[in-house]
Backbone as numpy.savetxt, mean C-alpha at the origin, in Angstrom:
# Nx Ny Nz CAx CAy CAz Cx Cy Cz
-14.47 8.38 4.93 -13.48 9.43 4.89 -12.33 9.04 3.96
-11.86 7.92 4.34 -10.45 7.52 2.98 -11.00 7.40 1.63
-12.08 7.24 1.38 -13.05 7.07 0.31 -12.73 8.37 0.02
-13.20 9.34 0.59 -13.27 10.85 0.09 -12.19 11.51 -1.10
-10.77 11.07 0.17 -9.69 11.66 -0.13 -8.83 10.64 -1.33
-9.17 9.55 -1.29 -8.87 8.80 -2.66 -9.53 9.93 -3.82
-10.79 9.89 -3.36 -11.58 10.17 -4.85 -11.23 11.95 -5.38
-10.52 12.36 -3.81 -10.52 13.90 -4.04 -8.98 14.02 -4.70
-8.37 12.84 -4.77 -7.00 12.74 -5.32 -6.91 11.90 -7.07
-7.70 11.43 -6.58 -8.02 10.96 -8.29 -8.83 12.27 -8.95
-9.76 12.65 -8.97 -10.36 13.52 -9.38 -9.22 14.73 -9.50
-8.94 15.49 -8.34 -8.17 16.53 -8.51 -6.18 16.40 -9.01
-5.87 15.41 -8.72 -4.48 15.25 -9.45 -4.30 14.04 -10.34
-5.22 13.25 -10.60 -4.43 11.71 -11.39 -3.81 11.42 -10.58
-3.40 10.17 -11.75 -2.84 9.01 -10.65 -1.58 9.09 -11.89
-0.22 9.24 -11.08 0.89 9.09 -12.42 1.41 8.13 -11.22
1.77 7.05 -12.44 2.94 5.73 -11.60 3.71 5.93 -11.52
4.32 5.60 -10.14 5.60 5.77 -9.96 6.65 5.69 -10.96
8.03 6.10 -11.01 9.12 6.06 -12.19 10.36 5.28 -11.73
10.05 3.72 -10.72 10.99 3.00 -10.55 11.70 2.34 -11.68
10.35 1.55 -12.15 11.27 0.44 -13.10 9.70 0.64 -14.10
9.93 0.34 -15.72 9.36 -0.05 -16.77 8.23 -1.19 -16.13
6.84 -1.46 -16.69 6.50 -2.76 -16.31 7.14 -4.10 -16.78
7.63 -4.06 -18.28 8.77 -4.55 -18.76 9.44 -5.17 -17.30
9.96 -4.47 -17.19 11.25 -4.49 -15.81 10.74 -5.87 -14.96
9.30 -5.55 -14.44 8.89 -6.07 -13.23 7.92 -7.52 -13.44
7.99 -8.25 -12.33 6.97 -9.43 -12.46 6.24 -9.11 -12.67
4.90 -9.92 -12.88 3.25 -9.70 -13.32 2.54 -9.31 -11.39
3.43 -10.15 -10.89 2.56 -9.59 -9.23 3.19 -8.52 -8.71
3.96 -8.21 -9.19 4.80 -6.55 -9.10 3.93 -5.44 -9.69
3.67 -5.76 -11.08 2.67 -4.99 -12.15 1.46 -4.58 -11.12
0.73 -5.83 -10.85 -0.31 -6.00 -10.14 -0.09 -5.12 -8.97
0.59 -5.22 -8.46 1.21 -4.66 -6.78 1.08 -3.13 -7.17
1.89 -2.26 -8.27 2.12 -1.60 -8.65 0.00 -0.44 -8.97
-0.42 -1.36 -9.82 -1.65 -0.48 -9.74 -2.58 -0.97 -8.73
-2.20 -1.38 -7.75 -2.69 -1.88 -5.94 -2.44 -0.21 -5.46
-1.22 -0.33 -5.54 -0.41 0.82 -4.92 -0.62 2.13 -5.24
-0.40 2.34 -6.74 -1.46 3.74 -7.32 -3.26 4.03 -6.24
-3.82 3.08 -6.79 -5.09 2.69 -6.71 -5.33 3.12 -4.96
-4.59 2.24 -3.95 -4.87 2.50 -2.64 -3.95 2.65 -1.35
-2.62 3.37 -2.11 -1.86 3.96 -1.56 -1.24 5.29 -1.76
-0.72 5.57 -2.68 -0.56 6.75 -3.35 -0.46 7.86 -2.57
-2.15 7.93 -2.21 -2.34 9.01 -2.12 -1.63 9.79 -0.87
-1.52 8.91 -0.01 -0.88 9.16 1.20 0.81 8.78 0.95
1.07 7.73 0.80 2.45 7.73 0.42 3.10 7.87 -0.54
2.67 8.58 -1.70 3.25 9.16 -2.61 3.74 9.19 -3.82
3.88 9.41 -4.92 4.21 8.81 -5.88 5.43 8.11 -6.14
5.91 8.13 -5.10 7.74 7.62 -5.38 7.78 6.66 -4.23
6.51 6.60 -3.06 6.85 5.98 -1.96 7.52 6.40 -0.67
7.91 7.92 -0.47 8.36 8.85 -0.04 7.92 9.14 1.75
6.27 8.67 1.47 5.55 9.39 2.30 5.00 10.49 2.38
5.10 11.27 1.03 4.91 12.39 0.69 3.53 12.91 0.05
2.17 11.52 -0.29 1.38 11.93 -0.94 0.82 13.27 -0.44
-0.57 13.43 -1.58 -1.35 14.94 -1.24 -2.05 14.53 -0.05
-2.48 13.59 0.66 -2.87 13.60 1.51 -2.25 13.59 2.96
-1.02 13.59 2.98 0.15 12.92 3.86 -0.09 14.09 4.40
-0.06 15.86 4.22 -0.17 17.00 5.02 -1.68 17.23 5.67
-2.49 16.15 6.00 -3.17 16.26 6.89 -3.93 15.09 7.64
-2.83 14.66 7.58 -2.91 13.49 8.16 -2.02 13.14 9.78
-2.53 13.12 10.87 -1.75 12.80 12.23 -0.39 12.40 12.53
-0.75 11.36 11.33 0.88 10.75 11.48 1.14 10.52 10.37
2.20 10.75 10.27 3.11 11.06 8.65 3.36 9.40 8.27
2.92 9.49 7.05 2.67 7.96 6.52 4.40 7.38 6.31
5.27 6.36 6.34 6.31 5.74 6.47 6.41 5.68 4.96
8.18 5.96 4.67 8.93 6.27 3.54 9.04 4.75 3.39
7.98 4.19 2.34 8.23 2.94 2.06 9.11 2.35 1.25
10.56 3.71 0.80 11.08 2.77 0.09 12.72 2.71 1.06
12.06 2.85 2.34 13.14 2.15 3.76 13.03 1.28 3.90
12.18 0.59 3.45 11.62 -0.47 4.38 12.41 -1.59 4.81
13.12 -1.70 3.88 14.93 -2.70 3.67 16.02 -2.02 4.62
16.33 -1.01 4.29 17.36 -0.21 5.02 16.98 0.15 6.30
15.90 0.06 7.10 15.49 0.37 8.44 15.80 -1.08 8.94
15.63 -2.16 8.38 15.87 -3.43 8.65 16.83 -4.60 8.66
18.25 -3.52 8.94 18.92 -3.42 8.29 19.40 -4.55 7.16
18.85 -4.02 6.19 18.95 -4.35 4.66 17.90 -5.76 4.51
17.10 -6.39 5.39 16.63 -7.81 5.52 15.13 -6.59 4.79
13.99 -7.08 4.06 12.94 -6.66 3.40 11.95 -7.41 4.79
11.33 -6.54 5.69 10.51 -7.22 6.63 9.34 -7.39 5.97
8.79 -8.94 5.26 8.21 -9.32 4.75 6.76 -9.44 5.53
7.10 -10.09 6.57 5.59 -10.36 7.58 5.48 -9.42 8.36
6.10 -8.12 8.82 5.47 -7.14 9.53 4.97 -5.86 7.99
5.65 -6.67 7.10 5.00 -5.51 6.61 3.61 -5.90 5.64
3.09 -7.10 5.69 1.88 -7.73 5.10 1.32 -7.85 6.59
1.54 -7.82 7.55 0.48 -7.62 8.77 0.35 -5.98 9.18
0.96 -5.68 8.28 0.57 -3.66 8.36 -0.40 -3.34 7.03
0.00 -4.46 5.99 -1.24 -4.21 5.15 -2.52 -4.34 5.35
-2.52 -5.83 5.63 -3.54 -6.63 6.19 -4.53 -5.83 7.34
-3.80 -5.37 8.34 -4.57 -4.78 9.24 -6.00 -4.97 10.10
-6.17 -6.20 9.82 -7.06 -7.28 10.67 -6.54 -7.81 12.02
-5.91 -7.78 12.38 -5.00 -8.41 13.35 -4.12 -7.54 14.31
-4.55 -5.97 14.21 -3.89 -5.12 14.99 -4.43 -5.32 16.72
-3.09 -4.61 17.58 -3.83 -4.61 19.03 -4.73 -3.71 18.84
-5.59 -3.79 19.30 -6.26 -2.32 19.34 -5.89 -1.54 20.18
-5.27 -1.52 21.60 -4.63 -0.83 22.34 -3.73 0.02 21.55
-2.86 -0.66 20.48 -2.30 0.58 20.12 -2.69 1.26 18.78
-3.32 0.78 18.07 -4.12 1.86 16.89 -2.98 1.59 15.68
-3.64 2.46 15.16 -2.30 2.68 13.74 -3.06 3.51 12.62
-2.59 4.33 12.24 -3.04 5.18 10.76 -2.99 4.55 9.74
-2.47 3.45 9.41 -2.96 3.11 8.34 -4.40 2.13 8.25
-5.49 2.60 7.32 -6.49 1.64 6.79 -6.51 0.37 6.89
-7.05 -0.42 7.01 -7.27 -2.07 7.21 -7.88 -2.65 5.95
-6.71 -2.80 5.20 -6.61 -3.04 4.00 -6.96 -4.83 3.43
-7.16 -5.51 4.48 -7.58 -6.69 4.68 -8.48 -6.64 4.34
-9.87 -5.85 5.03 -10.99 -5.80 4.80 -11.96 -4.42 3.15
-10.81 -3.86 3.20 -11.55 -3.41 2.11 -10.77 -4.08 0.50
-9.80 -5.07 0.64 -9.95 -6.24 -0.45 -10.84 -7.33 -0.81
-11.51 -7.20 0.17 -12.80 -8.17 0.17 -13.90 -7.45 -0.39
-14.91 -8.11 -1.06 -16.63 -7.78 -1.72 -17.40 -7.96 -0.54
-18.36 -7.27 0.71 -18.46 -7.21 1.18 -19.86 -7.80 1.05
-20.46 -8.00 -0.27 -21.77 -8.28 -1.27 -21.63 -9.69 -1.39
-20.53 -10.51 -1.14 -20.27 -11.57 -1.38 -20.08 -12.91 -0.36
-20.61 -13.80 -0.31 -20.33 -14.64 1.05 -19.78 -15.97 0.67
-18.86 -15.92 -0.54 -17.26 -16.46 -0.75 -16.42 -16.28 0.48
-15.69 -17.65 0.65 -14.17 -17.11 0.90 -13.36 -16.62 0.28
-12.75 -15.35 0.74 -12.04 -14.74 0.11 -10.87 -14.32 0.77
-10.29 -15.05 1.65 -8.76 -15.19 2.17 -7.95 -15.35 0.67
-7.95 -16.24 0.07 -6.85 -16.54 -1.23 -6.71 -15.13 -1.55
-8.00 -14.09 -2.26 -7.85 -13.02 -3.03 -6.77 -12.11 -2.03
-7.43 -12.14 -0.57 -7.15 -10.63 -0.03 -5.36 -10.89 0.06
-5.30 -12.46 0.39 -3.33 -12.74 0.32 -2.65 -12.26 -0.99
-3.36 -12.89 -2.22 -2.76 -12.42 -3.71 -2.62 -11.17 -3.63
-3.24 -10.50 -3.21 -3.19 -8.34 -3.30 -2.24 -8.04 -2.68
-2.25 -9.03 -0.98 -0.99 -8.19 -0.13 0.12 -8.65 -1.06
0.10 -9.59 -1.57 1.50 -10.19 -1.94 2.01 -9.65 -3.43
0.88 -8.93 -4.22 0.80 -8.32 -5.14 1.84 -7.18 -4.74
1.43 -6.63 -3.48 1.70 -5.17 -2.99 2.99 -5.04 -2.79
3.30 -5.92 -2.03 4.80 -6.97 -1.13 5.67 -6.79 -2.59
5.45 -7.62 -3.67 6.80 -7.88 -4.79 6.44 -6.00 -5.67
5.59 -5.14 -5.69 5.63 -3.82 -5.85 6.61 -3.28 -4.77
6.39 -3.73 -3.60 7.52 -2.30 -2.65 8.78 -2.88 -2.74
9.02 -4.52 -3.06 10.29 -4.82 -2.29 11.17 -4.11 -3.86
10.29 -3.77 -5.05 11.32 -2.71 -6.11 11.57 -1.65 -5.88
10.56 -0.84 -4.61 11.17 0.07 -4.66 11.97 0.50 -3.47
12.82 -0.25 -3.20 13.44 -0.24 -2.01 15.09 0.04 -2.51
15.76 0.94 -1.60 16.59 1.47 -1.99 17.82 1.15 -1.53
């Protein structure tokens, strides 16, 4: 199903990057973070990070304005709750969560490597992408 609506969002609108900062602007794991974020967030949270993607209006629970993520905290960037919301291997299951388990679809599933190093480089890719766009 998230498969679908990725592909029904690439196909039917593109993917335009966000208009925070130049890549110029940003680190190389920001860059990286940055087409992470196009690629397998977007669609639900939006092009600005808003919470607003095309998919966000049918979706249960309204995906989190990720560029709070500082200012809900107050002003501290919650670094490890918010790479254990990426990650998503490690949830209770008692209480669920809408977002994807992004742990496991960074991994080659074709492959019987360890691949802890990769799936950390992506969250952390993702991590120096949001903490720019935080407001």
């Amino acid at each position: 199903m998230r498969t679908s609506l990725v592909l029904v969002f690439i196909l039917g609108a593109g993917l335009v990057a966000p208009c925070f900062a130049d890549d110029a602007e940003l680190s190389e794991a920001a860059q990286q973070g940055r087409r992470l974020y196009e690629f397998h967030c977007q669609s639900c949270h939006g092009e600005t990070g808003h919470g607003d993607g095309p998919t966000a209006e049918v979706l249960t629970v309204k995906p989190v304005d990720l560029t709070k993520l500082a200012k809900k905290n107050h002003g501290e960037f919650p670094l490890e709750r918010v790479a254990r919301s990426i990650d998503g291997r490690n949830r209770t299951p008692a209480h669920g969560s809408a977002m994807p388990i992004w742990g496991l679809d960074f991994q080659d599933p074709t492959s019987d490597v360890y691949q802890e190093g990769e799936v950390k480089r992506r969250i952390d890719d993702l991590i120096a992408y949001l903490r720019t766009i935080q407001k």
